[in-house]
mmCIF file of C-alpha atoms and ligand atoms in Angstrom:
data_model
loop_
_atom_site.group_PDB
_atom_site.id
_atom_site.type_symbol
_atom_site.label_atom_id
_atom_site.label_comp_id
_atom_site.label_asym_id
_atom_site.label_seq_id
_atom_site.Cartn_x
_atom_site.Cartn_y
_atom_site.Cartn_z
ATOM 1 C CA UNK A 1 10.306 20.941 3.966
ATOM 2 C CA UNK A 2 9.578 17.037 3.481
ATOM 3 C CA UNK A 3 12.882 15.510 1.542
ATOM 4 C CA UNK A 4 10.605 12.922 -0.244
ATOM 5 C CA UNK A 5 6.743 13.100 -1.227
ATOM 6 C CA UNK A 6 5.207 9.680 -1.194
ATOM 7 C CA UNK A 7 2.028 8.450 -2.503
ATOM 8 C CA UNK A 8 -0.373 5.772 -0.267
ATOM 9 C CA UNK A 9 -2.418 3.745 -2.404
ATOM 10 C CA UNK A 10 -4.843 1.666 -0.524
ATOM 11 C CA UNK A 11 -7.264 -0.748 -2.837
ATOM 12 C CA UNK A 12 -10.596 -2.027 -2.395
ATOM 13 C CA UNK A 13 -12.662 -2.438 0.540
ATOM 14 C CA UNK A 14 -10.130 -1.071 2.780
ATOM 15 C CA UNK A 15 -12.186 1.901 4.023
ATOM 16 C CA UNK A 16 -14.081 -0.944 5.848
ATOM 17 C CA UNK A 17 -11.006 -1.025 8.095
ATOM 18 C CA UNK A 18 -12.123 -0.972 11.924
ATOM 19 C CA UNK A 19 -15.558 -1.305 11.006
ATOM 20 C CA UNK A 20 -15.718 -4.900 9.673
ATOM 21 C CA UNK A 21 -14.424 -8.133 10.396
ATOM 22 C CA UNK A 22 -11.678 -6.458 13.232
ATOM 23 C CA UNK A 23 -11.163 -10.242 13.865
ATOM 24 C CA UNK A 24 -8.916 -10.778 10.607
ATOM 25 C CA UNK A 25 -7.679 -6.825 9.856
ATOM 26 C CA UNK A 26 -7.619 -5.637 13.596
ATOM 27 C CA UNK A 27 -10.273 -2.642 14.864
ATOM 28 C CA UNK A 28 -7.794 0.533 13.621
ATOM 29 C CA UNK A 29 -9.338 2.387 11.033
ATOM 30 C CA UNK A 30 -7.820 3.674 7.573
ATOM 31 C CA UNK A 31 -8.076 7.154 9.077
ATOM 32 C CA UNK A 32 -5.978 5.956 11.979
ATOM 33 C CA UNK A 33 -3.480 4.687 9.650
ATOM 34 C CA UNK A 34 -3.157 7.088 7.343
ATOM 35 C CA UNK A 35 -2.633 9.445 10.364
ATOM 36 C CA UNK A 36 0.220 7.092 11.775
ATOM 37 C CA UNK A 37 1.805 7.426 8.749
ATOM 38 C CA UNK A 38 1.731 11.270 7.858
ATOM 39 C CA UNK A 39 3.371 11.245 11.615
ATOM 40 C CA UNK A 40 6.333 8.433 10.865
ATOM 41 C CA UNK A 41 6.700 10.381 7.635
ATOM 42 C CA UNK A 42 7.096 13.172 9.527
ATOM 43 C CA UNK A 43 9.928 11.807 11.672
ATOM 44 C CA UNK A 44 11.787 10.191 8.858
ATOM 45 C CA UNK A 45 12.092 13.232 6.726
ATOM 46 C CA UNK A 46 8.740 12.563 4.454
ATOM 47 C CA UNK A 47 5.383 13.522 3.563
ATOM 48 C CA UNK A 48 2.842 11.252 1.972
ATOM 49 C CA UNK A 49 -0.733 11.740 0.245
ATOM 50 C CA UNK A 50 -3.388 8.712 0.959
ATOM 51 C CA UNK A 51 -6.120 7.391 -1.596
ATOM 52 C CA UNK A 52 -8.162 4.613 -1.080
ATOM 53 C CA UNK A 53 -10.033 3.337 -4.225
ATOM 54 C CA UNK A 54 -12.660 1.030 -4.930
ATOM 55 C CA UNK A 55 -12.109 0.731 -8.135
ATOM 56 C CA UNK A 56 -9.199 -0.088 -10.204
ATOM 57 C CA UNK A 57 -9.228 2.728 -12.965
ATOM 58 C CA UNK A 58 -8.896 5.136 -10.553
ATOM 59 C CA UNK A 59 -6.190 3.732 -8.928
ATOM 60 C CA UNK A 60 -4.548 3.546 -12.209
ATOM 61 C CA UNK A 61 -5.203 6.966 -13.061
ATOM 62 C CA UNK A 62 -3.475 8.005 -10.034
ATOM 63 C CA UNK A 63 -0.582 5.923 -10.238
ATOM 64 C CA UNK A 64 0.362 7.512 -13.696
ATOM 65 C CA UNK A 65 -0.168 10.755 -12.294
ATOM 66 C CA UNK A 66 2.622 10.448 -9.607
ATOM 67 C CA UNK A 67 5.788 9.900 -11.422
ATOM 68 C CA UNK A 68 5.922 14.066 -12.034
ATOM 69 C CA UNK A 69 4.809 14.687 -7.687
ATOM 70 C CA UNK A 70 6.307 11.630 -5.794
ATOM 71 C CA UNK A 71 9.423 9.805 -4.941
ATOM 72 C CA UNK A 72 7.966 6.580 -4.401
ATOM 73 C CA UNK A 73 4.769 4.436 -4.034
ATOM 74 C CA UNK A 74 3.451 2.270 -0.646
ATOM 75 C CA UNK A 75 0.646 0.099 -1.770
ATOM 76 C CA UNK A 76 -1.558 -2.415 -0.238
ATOM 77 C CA UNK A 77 -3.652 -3.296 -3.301
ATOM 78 C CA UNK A 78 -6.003 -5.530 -0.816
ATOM 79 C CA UNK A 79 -7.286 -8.113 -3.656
ATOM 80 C CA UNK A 80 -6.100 -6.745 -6.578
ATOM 81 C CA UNK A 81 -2.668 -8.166 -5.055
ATOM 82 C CA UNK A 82 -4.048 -11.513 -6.357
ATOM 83 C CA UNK A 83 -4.985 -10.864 -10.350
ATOM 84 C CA UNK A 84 -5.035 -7.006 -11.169
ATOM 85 C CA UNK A 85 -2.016 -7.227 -14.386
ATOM 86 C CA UNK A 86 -3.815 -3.686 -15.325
ATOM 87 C CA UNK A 87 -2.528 -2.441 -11.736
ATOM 88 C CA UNK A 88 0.559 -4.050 -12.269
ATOM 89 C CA UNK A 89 1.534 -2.625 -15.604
ATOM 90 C CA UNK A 90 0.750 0.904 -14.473
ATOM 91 C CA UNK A 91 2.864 0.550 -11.050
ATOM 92 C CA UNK A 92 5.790 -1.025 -13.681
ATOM 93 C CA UNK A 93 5.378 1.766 -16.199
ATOM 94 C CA UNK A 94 5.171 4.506 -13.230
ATOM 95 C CA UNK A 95 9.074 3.145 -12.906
ATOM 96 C CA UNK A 96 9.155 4.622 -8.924
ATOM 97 C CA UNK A 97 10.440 2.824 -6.296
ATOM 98 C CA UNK A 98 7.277 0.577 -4.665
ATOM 99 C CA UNK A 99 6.789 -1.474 -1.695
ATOM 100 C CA UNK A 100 3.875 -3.476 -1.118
ATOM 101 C CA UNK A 101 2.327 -4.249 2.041
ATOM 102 C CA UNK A 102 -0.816 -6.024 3.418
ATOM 103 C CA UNK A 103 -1.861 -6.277 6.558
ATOM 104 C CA UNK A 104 -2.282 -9.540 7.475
ATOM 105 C CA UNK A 105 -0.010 -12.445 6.369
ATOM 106 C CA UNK A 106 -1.209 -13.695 3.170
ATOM 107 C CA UNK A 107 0.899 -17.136 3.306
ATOM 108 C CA UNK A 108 -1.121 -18.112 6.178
ATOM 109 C CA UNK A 109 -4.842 -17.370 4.421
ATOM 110 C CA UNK A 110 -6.341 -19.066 1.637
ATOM 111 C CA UNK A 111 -4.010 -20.753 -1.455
ATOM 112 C CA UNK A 112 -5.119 -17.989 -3.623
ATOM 113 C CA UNK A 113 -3.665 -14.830 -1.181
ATOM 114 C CA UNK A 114 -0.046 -16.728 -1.368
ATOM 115 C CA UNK A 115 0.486 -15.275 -5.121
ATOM 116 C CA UNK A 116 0.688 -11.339 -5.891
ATOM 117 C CA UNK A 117 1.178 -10.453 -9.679
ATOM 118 C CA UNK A 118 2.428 -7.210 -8.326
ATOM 119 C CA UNK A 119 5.318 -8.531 -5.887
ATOM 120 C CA UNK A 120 7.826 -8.758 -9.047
ATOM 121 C CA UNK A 121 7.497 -5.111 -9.740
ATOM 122 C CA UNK A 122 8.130 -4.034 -6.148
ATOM 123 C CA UNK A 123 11.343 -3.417 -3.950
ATOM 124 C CA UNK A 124 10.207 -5.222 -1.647
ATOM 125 C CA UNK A 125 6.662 -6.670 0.012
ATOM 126 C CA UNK A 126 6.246 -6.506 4.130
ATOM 127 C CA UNK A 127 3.144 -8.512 5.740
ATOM 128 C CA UNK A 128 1.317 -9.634 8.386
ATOM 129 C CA UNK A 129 2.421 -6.876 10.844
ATOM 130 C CA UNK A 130 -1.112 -5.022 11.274
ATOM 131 C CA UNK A 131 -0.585 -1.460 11.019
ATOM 132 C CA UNK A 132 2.817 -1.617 11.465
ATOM 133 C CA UNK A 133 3.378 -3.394 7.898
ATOM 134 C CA UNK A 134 2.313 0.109 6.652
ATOM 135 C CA UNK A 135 4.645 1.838 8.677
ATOM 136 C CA UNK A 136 7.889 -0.803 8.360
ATOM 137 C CA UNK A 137 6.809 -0.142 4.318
ATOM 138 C CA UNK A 138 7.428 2.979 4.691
ATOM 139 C CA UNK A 139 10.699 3.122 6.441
ATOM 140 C CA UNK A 140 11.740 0.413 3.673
ATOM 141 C CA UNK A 141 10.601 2.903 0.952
ATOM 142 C CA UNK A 142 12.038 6.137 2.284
ATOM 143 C CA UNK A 143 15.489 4.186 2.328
ATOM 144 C CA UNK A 144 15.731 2.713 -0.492
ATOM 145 C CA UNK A 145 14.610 5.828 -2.214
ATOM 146 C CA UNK A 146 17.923 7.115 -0.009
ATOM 147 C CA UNK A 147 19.802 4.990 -1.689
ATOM 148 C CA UNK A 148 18.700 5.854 -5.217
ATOM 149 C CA UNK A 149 16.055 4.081 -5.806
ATOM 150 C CA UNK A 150 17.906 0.625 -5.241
ATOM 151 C CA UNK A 151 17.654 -1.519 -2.834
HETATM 152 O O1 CA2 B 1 -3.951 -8.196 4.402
HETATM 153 C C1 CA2 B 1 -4.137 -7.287 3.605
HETATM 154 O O2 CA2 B 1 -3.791 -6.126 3.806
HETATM 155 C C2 CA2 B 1 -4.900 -7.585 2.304
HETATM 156 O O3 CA2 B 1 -4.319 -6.792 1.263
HETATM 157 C C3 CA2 B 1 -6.321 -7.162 2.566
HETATM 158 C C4 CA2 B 1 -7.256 -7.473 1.393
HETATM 159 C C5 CA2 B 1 -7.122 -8.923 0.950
HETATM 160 O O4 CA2 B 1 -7.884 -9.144 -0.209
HETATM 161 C C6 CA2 B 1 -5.667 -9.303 0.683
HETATM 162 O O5 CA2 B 1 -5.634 -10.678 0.350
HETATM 163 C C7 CA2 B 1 -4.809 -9.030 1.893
HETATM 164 C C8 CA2 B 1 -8.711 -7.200 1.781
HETATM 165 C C9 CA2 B 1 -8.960 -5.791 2.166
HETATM 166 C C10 CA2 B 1 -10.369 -5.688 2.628
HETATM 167 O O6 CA2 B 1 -10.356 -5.049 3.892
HETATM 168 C C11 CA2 B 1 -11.426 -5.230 4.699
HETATM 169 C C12 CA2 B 1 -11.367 -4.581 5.905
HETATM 170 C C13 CA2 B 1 -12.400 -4.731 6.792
HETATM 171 C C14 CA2 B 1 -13.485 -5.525 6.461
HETATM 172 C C15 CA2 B 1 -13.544 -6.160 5.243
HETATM 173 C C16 CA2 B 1 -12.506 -6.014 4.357
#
């Protein structure tokens, strides 16, 4: 049996993955990467449970449901990164160990991707990687739940 159950929270828009704009997010598809993470999961020990959300109440609702199920949370809130305090207070008051990835590299994008109001509430935040900021995130997250939930 899995050591550590971890949720994947993906936020608006990305079920568009591999279908639009391939130029800036790459052509894989959320299926694809939800699939390349149940298998790194697998080999480091974990399971995980994906939901994608267009809409931030649900995302909430779901986040306060996982303290009593999960070990930890990997999130790419796509652009409620940028201004969602409402997502930010729930991943706070959820009090599991987080990290936060995005896909592309959001220092290198537009002035207003370069701030994340959910950054201070995370262990840590890996970008720019494509897919493999997902799966790096979830390496990150599986140790430092290892370690206790510090980092
Ligand atoms: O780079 C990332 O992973 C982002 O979180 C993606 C968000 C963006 O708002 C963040 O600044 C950075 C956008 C997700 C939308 O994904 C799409 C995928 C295909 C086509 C259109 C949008």
């Amino acid at each position: 049996m899995a050591a550590y159950k971890i949720m994947v929270l993906h936020g608006p828009n990305l079920n568009l993955l591999g279908r639009r704009e391939p130029e800036v997010y790459g052509s894989i598809t959320l299926d694809r990467v939800n699939k390349a993470l149940e298998e790194k999961a697998d080999e480091l020990g974990a399971a995980i449970d994906a939901f994608q959300s267009n809409h931030e109440g649900e995302l909430i609702d779901r986040i306060q449901a996982a303290s009593t199920t999960y070990a930890g949370i990997l999130i790419n809130p796509a652009a409620f990164t940028h201004y969602s305090y409402a997502l930010r207070e729930a991943l706070a008051a959820a009090g599991l160990p987080l990290v936060e990835v995005h896909l592309s590299n959001i220092f290198a994008r537009e002035a207003f991707r370069s701030h994340s109001v959910v950054s201070p509430v995370a262990a840590g935040v890996i970008c720019g990687f494509g897919i493999n900021s997902y799966l790096l995130g979830l390496e990150a997250l599986v140790r430092v739940i290892a370690a206790g939930g510090k980092r």
